[in-house]
Amino acid sequence: GEDVEQSLFLSVREGDSSVINCTYTDSSSTYLYWYKQEPGAGLQLLTYIFSNMDMKQDQRLTVLLNKKDKHLSLRIADTQTGDSAIYFCAVNSGGYQKVTFGTGTKLQVIP
Amino acid sequence: NAGVTQTPKFQVLKTGQSMTLQCAQDMNHEYMSWYRQDPGMGLRLIHYSVGAGITDQGEVPNGYNVSRSTTEDFPLRLLSAAPSQTSVYFCASSSLGAYEQYFGPGTRLTVT
């Protein structure tokens, strides 16, 4: 089945850019997502990208997709303390409901 | 809209006990699912449903039962709790064909 991997932890200073990386194994994936989980809460969809796109920008968020290397990244510009959370990469494979999640990257923003 | 609601928020069970985790959504979504979240393992799909009366197994279904008698509700039953089922459980819903799933706030379950 699909395998989605992320590093577990990232620490950045407030105002810097954060880059969270993700790799996946299924080249037939159609939708790729980034979810945010704040402490004690459920997951909230931040952004998504279709597999026929290379980049998507949404305000401070930039998603880059390298299909050849099966690599997805999320860049957060001007990172704020409110961005501290766990960020999950997720990949759709085998149908819209078969979404595989990565392990999550905990982003710590240092004031 | 309340979105996706889950009860209880926290639960402690003894090994062998049974219980039902409740999930409800008021968005008229056809698709509902249950995930468990464990440290270092991300979210894993337990069961899902594409409509009332239709359920199917996900990646880790053993030890769990589900049913879907209405569009709104999708309860998850633990038949005989085991310490390996200690986890945070999330319910999610979406419209069929939609790319976004809406998640509930989670139930933190501890089995001793």
PDB file of C-alpha atoms in Angstrom:
ATOM      1  CA  GLY A   1       0.000   0.000   0.000  1.00  0.00           C
ATOM      2  CA  GLU A   2       0.831   3.656   0.028  1.00  0.00           C
ATOM      3  CA  ASP A   3       3.567   4.843   2.345  1.00  0.00           C
ATOM      4  CA  VAL A   4       3.828   8.509   3.358  1.00  0.00           C
ATOM      5  CA  GLU A   5       6.813   9.757   5.346  1.00  0.00           C
ATOM      6  CA  GLN A   6       7.573  13.006   7.133  1.00  0.00           C
ATOM      7  CA  SER A   7      10.167  14.157   9.597  1.00  0.00           C
ATOM      8  CA  LEU A   8       8.774  14.306  13.112  1.00  0.00           C
ATOM      9  CA  PHE A   9       9.915  17.723  14.281  1.00  0.00           C
ATOM     10  CA  LEU A  10      10.818  21.178  12.964  1.00  0.00           C
ATOM     11  CA  SER A  11      11.790  24.257  14.951  1.00  0.00           C
ATOM     12  CA  VAL A  12      11.907  27.764  13.441  1.00  0.00           C
ATOM     13  CA  ARG A  13      12.141  31.330  14.696  1.00  0.00           C
ATOM     14  CA  GLU A  14       9.140  33.616  14.418  1.00  0.00           C
ATOM     15  CA  GLY A  15       9.256  35.538  11.148  1.00  0.00           C
ATOM     16  CA  ASP A  16      11.344  32.928   9.339  1.00  0.00           C
ATOM     17  CA  SER A  17      10.010  30.589   6.663  1.00  0.00           C
ATOM     18  CA  SER A  18       9.152  26.996   7.539  1.00  0.00           C
ATOM     19  CA  VAL A  19       9.465  24.153   5.067  1.00  0.00           C
ATOM     20  CA  ILE A  20       7.827  20.840   5.902  1.00  0.00           C
ATOM     21  CA  ASN A  21       8.664  17.927   3.629  1.00  0.00           C
ATOM     22  CA  CYS A  22       6.845  14.735   2.732  1.00  0.00           C
ATOM     23  CA  THR A  23       7.629  11.761   0.498  1.00  0.00           C
ATOM     24  CA  TYR A  24       5.173   9.184  -0.799  1.00  0.00           C
ATOM     25  CA  THR A  25       5.367   5.982  -2.772  1.00  0.00           C
ATOM     26  CA  ASP A  26       2.263   5.710  -5.000  1.00  0.00           C
ATOM     27  CA  SER A  27       2.844   7.535  -8.269  1.00  0.00           C
ATOM     28  CA  SER A  28      -0.861   7.235  -9.182  1.00  0.00           C
ATOM     29  CA  SER A  29      -1.946   9.508  -6.321  1.00  0.00           C
ATOM     30  CA  THR A  30      -4.399  12.149  -7.508  1.00  0.00           C
ATOM     31  CA  TYR A  31      -4.909  14.491  -4.553  1.00  0.00           C
ATOM     32  CA  LEU A  32      -2.247  15.506  -2.050  1.00  0.00           C
ATOM     33  CA  TYR A  33      -3.162  17.366   1.108  1.00  0.00           C
ATOM     34  CA  TRP A  34      -1.754  19.271   4.020  1.00  0.00           C
ATOM     35  CA  TYR A  35      -3.714  19.163   7.276  1.00  0.00           C
ATOM     36  CA  LYS A  36      -3.041  21.117  10.463  1.00  0.00           C
ATOM     37  CA  GLN A  37      -3.752  19.779  13.944  1.00  0.00           C
ATOM     38  CA  GLU A  38      -3.696  22.163  16.874  1.00  0.00           C
ATOM     39  CA  PRO A  39      -3.330  20.764  20.421  1.00  0.00           C
ATOM     40  CA  GLY A  40      -6.416  18.870  21.564  1.00  0.00           C
ATOM     41  CA  ALA A  41      -8.221  19.376  18.267  1.00  0.00           C
ATOM     42  CA  GLY A  42      -9.051  17.444  15.143  1.00  0.00           C
ATOM     43  CA  LEU A  43      -7.393  17.896  11.765  1.00  0.00           C
ATOM     44  CA  GLN A  44      -8.210  20.865   9.591  1.00  0.00           C
ATOM     45  CA  LEU A  45      -7.499  20.956   5.869  1.00  0.00           C
ATOM     46  CA  LEU A  46      -4.945  23.686   5.132  1.00  0.00           C
ATOM     47  CA  THR A  47      -4.497  23.241   1.424  1.00  0.00           C
ATOM     48  CA  TYR A  48      -4.370  20.596  -1.268  1.00  0.00           C
ATOM     49  CA  ILE A  49      -2.856  20.128  -4.709  1.00  0.00           C
ATOM     50  CA  PHE A  50      -3.883  18.023  -7.667  1.00  0.00           C
ATOM     51  CA  SER A  51      -1.295  15.677  -9.114  1.00  0.00           C
ATOM     52  CA  ASN A  52      -1.276  17.578 -12.428  1.00  0.00           C
ATOM     53  CA  MET A  53       0.015  20.722 -10.680  1.00  0.00           C
ATOM     54  CA  ASP A  54       3.582  21.598  -9.675  1.00  0.00           C
ATOM     55  CA  MET A  55       2.861  24.445  -7.314  1.00  0.00           C
ATOM     56  CA  LYS A  56       0.012  26.067  -5.482  1.00  0.00           C
ATOM     57  CA  GLN A  57       0.145  29.306  -3.526  1.00  0.00           C
ATOM     58  CA  ASP A  58      -2.420  30.409  -0.954  1.00  0.00           C
ATOM     59  CA  GLN A  59      -1.487  33.539   0.999  1.00  0.00           C
ATOM     60  CA  ARG A  60       1.447  32.540   3.240  1.00  0.00           C
ATOM     61  CA  LEU A  61       1.326  28.904   2.122  1.00  0.00           C
ATOM     62  CA  THR A  62       3.154  27.479  -0.876  1.00  0.00           C
ATOM     63  CA  VAL A  63       2.849  23.825  -1.842  1.00  0.00           C
ATOM     64  CA  LEU A  64       5.422  22.297  -4.176  1.00  0.00           C
ATOM     65  CA  LEU A  65       4.962  18.911  -5.825  1.00  0.00           C
ATOM     66  CA  ASN A  66       7.792  16.989  -7.491  1.00  0.00           C
ATOM     67  CA  LYS A  67       6.104  13.982  -9.037  1.00  0.00           C
ATOM     68  CA  LYS A  68       9.313  12.502 -10.376  1.00  0.00           C
ATOM     69  CA  ASP A  69      10.782  12.283  -6.865  1.00  0.00           C
ATOM     70  CA  LYS A  70       7.363  11.770  -5.203  1.00  0.00           C
ATOM     71  CA  HIS A  71       8.077  14.703  -2.918  1.00  0.00           C
ATOM     72  CA  LEU A  72       5.626  17.222  -1.514  1.00  0.00           C
ATOM     73  CA  SER A  73       6.525  20.264   0.540  1.00  0.00           C
ATOM     74  CA  LEU A  74       4.683  22.966   2.440  1.00  0.00           C
ATOM     75  CA  ARG A  75       6.319  26.340   2.879  1.00  0.00           C
ATOM     76  CA  ILE A  76       4.911  28.766   5.437  1.00  0.00           C
ATOM     77  CA  ALA A  77       6.183  32.301   4.955  1.00  0.00           C
ATOM     78  CA  ASP A  78       6.627  34.666   7.915  1.00  0.00           C
ATOM     79  CA  THR A  79       5.918  31.898  10.424  1.00  0.00           C
ATOM     80  CA  GLN A  80       3.964  33.020  13.479  1.00  0.00           C
ATOM     81  CA  THR A  81       3.561  31.475  16.937  1.00  0.00           C
ATOM     82  CA  GLY A  82      -0.003  30.618  15.959  1.00  0.00           C
ATOM     83  CA  ASP A  83       1.416  28.305  13.299  1.00  0.00           C
ATOM     84  CA  SER A  84       2.746  25.985  16.016  1.00  0.00           C
ATOM     85  CA  ALA A  85       0.930  22.705  15.417  1.00  0.00           C
ATOM     86  CA  ILE A  86       1.330  19.267  13.896  1.00  0.00           C
ATOM     87  CA  TYR A  87       1.193  19.236  10.106  1.00  0.00           C
ATOM     88  CA  PHE A  88       0.097  16.104   8.298  1.00  0.00           C
ATOM     89  CA  CYS A  89       0.790  15.267   4.714  1.00  0.00           C
ATOM     90  CA  ALA A  90      -1.892  13.032   3.194  1.00  0.00           C
ATOM     91  CA  VAL A  91      -2.129  11.346  -0.168  1.00  0.00           C
ATOM     92  CA  ASN A  92      -5.162  10.008  -1.980  1.00  0.00           C
ATOM     93  CA  SER A  93      -4.658   6.643  -3.606  1.00  0.00           C
ATOM     94  CA  GLY A  94      -7.091   4.011  -4.828  1.00  0.00           C
ATOM     95  CA  GLY A  95     -10.193   6.138  -4.638  1.00  0.00           C
ATOM     96  CA  TYR A  96     -11.208   9.382  -2.970  1.00  0.00           C
ATOM     97  CA  GLN A  97     -11.810   7.798   0.413  1.00  0.00           C
ATOM     98  CA  LYS A  98      -8.513   5.943   0.601  1.00  0.00           C
ATOM     99  CA  VAL A  99      -6.361   8.691   2.031  1.00  0.00           C
ATOM    100  CA  THR A 100      -3.042   7.738   3.614  1.00  0.00           C
ATOM    101  CA  PHE A 101      -1.638  10.083   6.231  1.00  0.00           C
ATOM    102  CA  GLY A 102       1.965  10.699   7.120  1.00  0.00           C
ATOM    103  CA  THR A 103       3.210  10.574  10.683  1.00  0.00           C
ATOM    104  CA  GLY A 104       2.894  14.335  11.128  1.00  0.00           C
ATOM    105  CA  THR A 105       5.556  17.015  11.629  1.00  0.00           C
ATOM    106  CA  LYS A 106       5.418  18.995  14.845  1.00  0.00           C
ATOM    107  CA  LEU A 107       6.279  22.612  14.097  1.00  0.00           C
ATOM    108  CA  GLN A 108       7.608  24.630  17.000  1.00  0.00           C
ATOM    109  CA  VAL A 109       7.832  28.397  16.488  1.00  0.00           C
ATOM    110  CA  ILE A 110      10.256  30.167  18.790  1.00  0.00           C
ATOM    111  CA  PRO A 111       9.341  33.795  19.583  1.00  0.00           C
TER     112      PRO A 111
ATOM    113  CA  ASN B   1     -23.860  23.822  11.809  1.00  0.00           C
ATOM    114  CA  ALA B   2     -22.128  21.855  14.548  1.00  0.00           C
ATOM    115  CA  GLY B   3     -20.033  20.020  11.955  1.00  0.00           C
ATOM    116  CA  VAL B   4     -18.684  16.675  13.179  1.00  0.00           C
ATOM    117  CA  THR B   5     -19.231  15.954  16.861  1.00  0.00           C
ATOM    118  CA  GLN B   6     -17.770  13.129  18.923  1.00  0.00           C
ATOM    119  CA  THR B   7     -18.577  11.848  22.400  1.00  0.00           C
ATOM    120  CA  PRO B   8     -17.107  11.235  24.842  1.00  0.00           C
ATOM    121  CA  LYS B   9     -14.007  13.425  24.758  1.00  0.00           C
ATOM    122  CA  PHE B  10     -12.108  11.177  27.175  1.00  0.00           C
ATOM    123  CA  GLN B  11     -12.682   7.604  28.297  1.00  0.00           C
ATOM    124  CA  VAL B  12     -10.855   5.088  30.464  1.00  0.00           C
ATOM    125  CA  LEU B  13     -11.741   1.412  30.100  1.00  0.00           C
ATOM    126  CA  LYS B  14     -10.547  -1.766  31.710  1.00  0.00           C
ATOM    127  CA  THR B  15      -9.352  -4.622  29.529  1.00  0.00           C
ATOM    128  CA  GLY B  16     -12.309  -6.651  28.310  1.00  0.00           C
ATOM    129  CA  GLN B  17     -14.916  -3.918  28.667  1.00  0.00           C
ATOM    130  CA  SER B  18     -16.958  -2.805  25.686  1.00  0.00           C
ATOM    131  CA  MET B  19     -18.061   0.658  24.686  1.00  0.00           C
ATOM    132  CA  THR B  20     -19.334   2.751  21.807  1.00  0.00           C
ATOM    133  CA  LEU B  21     -17.728   5.927  20.549  1.00  0.00           C
ATOM    134  CA  GLN B  22     -20.332   8.233  19.085  1.00  0.00           C
ATOM    135  CA  CYS B  23     -19.945  10.328  15.947  1.00  0.00           C
ATOM    136  CA  ALA B  24     -22.525  12.576  14.330  1.00  0.00           C
ATOM    137  CA  GLN B  25     -22.472  15.098  11.501  1.00  0.00           C
ATOM    138  CA  ASP B  26     -25.085  17.616  10.404  1.00  0.00           C
ATOM    139  CA  MET B  27     -23.752  18.370   6.926  1.00  0.00           C
ATOM    140  CA  ASN B  28     -25.657  15.594   5.141  1.00  0.00           C
ATOM    141  CA  HIS B  29     -22.375  13.973   4.117  1.00  0.00           C
ATOM    142  CA  GLU B  30     -22.558  10.541   2.580  1.00  0.00           C
ATOM    143  CA  TYR B  31     -19.035   9.483   3.493  1.00  0.00           C
ATOM    144  CA  MET B  32     -17.971   8.939   7.108  1.00  0.00           C
ATOM    145  CA  SER B  33     -14.882   7.313   8.519  1.00  0.00           C
ATOM    146  CA  TRP B  34     -13.049   6.427  11.713  1.00  0.00           C
ATOM    147  CA  TYR B  35      -9.320   6.848  12.233  1.00  0.00           C
ATOM    148  CA  ARG B  36      -7.018   6.154  15.113  1.00  0.00           C
ATOM    149  CA  GLN B  37      -4.006   8.322  15.810  1.00  0.00           C
ATOM    150  CA  ASP B  38      -0.985   6.853  17.515  1.00  0.00           C
ATOM    151  CA  PRO B  39       2.353   8.572  18.221  1.00  0.00           C
ATOM    152  CA  GLY B  40       4.760   8.292  15.312  1.00  0.00           C
ATOM    153  CA  MET B  41       2.181   6.504  13.138  1.00  0.00           C
ATOM    154  CA  GLY B  42      -0.074   9.203  11.776  1.00  0.00           C
ATOM    155  CA  LEU B  43      -3.741   8.409  11.259  1.00  0.00           C
ATOM    156  CA  ARG B  44      -4.866   4.950  10.264  1.00  0.00           C
ATOM    157  CA  LEU B  45      -8.271   4.172   8.790  1.00  0.00           C
ATOM    158  CA  ILE B  46     -10.362   1.743  10.857  1.00  0.00           C
ATOM    159  CA  HIS B  47     -13.724   1.612   9.037  1.00  0.00           C
ATOM    160  CA  TYR B  48     -15.609   3.778   6.612  1.00  0.00           C
ATOM    161  CA  SER B  49     -19.091   4.155   5.164  1.00  0.00           C
ATOM    162  CA  VAL B  50     -20.327   5.620   1.878  1.00  0.00           C
ATOM    163  CA  GLY B  51     -23.938   5.832   2.965  1.00  0.00           C
ATOM    164  CA  ALA B  52     -26.594   4.469   5.299  1.00  0.00           C
ATOM    165  CA  GLY B  53     -26.432   0.689   5.428  1.00  0.00           C
ATOM    166  CA  ILE B  54     -23.013   0.500   3.719  1.00  0.00           C
ATOM    167  CA  THR B  55     -19.773   0.008   5.655  1.00  0.00           C
ATOM    168  CA  ASP B  56     -16.350  -1.338   4.795  1.00  0.00           C
ATOM    169  CA  GLN B  57     -13.068  -2.095   6.500  1.00  0.00           C
ATOM    170  CA  GLY B  58     -10.060   0.138   6.460  1.00  0.00           C
ATOM    171  CA  GLU B  59      -6.450  -0.586   7.311  1.00  0.00           C
ATOM    172  CA  VAL B  60      -6.877  -1.623  10.978  1.00  0.00           C
ATOM    173  CA  PRO B  61     -10.436  -2.984  11.516  1.00  0.00           C
ATOM    174  CA  ASN B  62      -9.755  -5.803  13.987  1.00  0.00           C
ATOM    175  CA  GLY B  63     -11.455  -5.361  17.358  1.00  0.00           C
ATOM    176  CA  TYR B  64     -13.894  -2.709  16.069  1.00  0.00           C
ATOM    177  CA  ASN B  65     -17.423  -2.820  14.682  1.00  0.00           C
ATOM    178  CA  VAL B  66     -19.424  -0.130  12.931  1.00  0.00           C
ATOM    179  CA  SER B  67     -22.921   0.336  11.589  1.00  0.00           C
ATOM    180  CA  ARG B  68     -24.600   3.150   9.707  1.00  0.00           C
ATOM    181  CA  SER B  69     -28.347   3.224  10.199  1.00  0.00           C
ATOM    182  CA  THR B  70     -28.719   6.948   9.413  1.00  0.00           C
ATOM    183  CA  THR B  71     -26.806   9.472   7.316  1.00  0.00           C
ATOM    184  CA  GLU B  72     -25.969  11.486  10.434  1.00  0.00           C
ATOM    185  CA  ASP B  73     -24.538   8.871  12.811  1.00  0.00           C
ATOM    186  CA  PHE B  74     -21.600   6.481  12.569  1.00  0.00           C
ATOM    187  CA  PRO B  75     -20.832   4.833  15.934  1.00  0.00           C
ATOM    188  CA  LEU B  76     -17.670   2.812  16.537  1.00  0.00           C
ATOM    189  CA  ARG B  77     -17.948  -0.160  18.883  1.00  0.00           C
ATOM    190  CA  LEU B  78     -15.096  -1.733  20.802  1.00  0.00           C
ATOM    191  CA  LEU B  79     -16.228  -5.268  21.555  1.00  0.00           C
ATOM    192  CA  SER B  80     -13.606  -6.250  24.156  1.00  0.00           C
ATOM    193  CA  ALA B  81     -11.140  -3.466  24.843  1.00  0.00           C
ATOM    194  CA  ALA B  82      -7.419  -4.218  24.830  1.00  0.00           C
ATOM    195  CA  PRO B  83      -4.475  -2.015  25.887  1.00  0.00           C
ATOM    196  CA  SER B  84      -3.399  -1.920  22.208  1.00  0.00           C
ATOM    197  CA  GLN B  85      -6.557   0.090  21.523  1.00  0.00           C
ATOM    198  CA  THR B  86      -5.319   2.970  23.664  1.00  0.00           C
ATOM    199  CA  SER B  87      -5.322   5.799  21.146  1.00  0.00           C
ATOM    200  CA  VAL B  88      -7.004   8.984  19.996  1.00  0.00           C
ATOM    201  CA  TYR B  89      -9.957   8.274  17.733  1.00  0.00           C
ATOM    202  CA  PHE B  90     -11.143  10.686  15.066  1.00  0.00           C
ATOM    203  CA  CYS B  91     -14.321  10.599  13.071  1.00  0.00           C
ATOM    204  CA  ALA B  92     -14.445  12.381   9.714  1.00  0.00           C
ATOM    205  CA  SER B  93     -17.034  13.054   7.039  1.00  0.00           C
ATOM    206  CA  SER B  94     -17.207  14.375   3.506  1.00  0.00           C
ATOM    207  CA  SER B  95     -19.452  14.588   0.499  1.00  0.00           C
ATOM    208  CA  LEU B  96     -18.944  11.800  -2.004  1.00  0.00           C
ATOM    209  CA  GLY B  97     -16.306  12.881  -4.492  1.00  0.00           C
ATOM    210  CA  ALA B  98     -15.217  15.878  -2.403  1.00  0.00           C
ATOM    211  CA  TYR B  99     -11.533  16.340  -1.701  1.00  0.00           C
ATOM    212  CA  GLU B 100     -11.884  17.616   1.862  1.00  0.00           C
ATOM    213  CA  GLN B 101     -12.737  15.577   4.932  1.00  0.00           C
ATOM    214  CA  TYR B 102     -14.082  17.329   8.028  1.00  0.00           C
ATOM    215  CA  PHE B 103     -12.753  15.961  11.292  1.00  0.00           C
ATOM    216  CA  GLY B 104     -14.307  15.795  14.728  1.00  0.00           C
ATOM    217  CA  PRO B 105     -12.363  16.888  17.840  1.00  0.00           C
ATOM    218  CA  GLY B 106     -11.412  13.340  18.786  1.00  0.00           C
ATOM    219  CA  THR B 107     -11.932  10.888  21.648  1.00  0.00           C
ATOM    220  CA  ARG B 108      -8.931  10.031  23.805  1.00  0.00           C
ATOM    221  CA  LEU B 109      -9.299   6.407  24.945  1.00  0.00           C
ATOM    222  CA  THR B 110      -7.121   4.692  27.524  1.00  0.00           C
ATOM    223  CA  VAL B 111      -7.418   0.955  28.157  1.00  0.00           C
ATOM    224  CA  THR B 112      -5.789  -0.316  31.349  1.00  0.00           C
TER     225      THR B 112
END
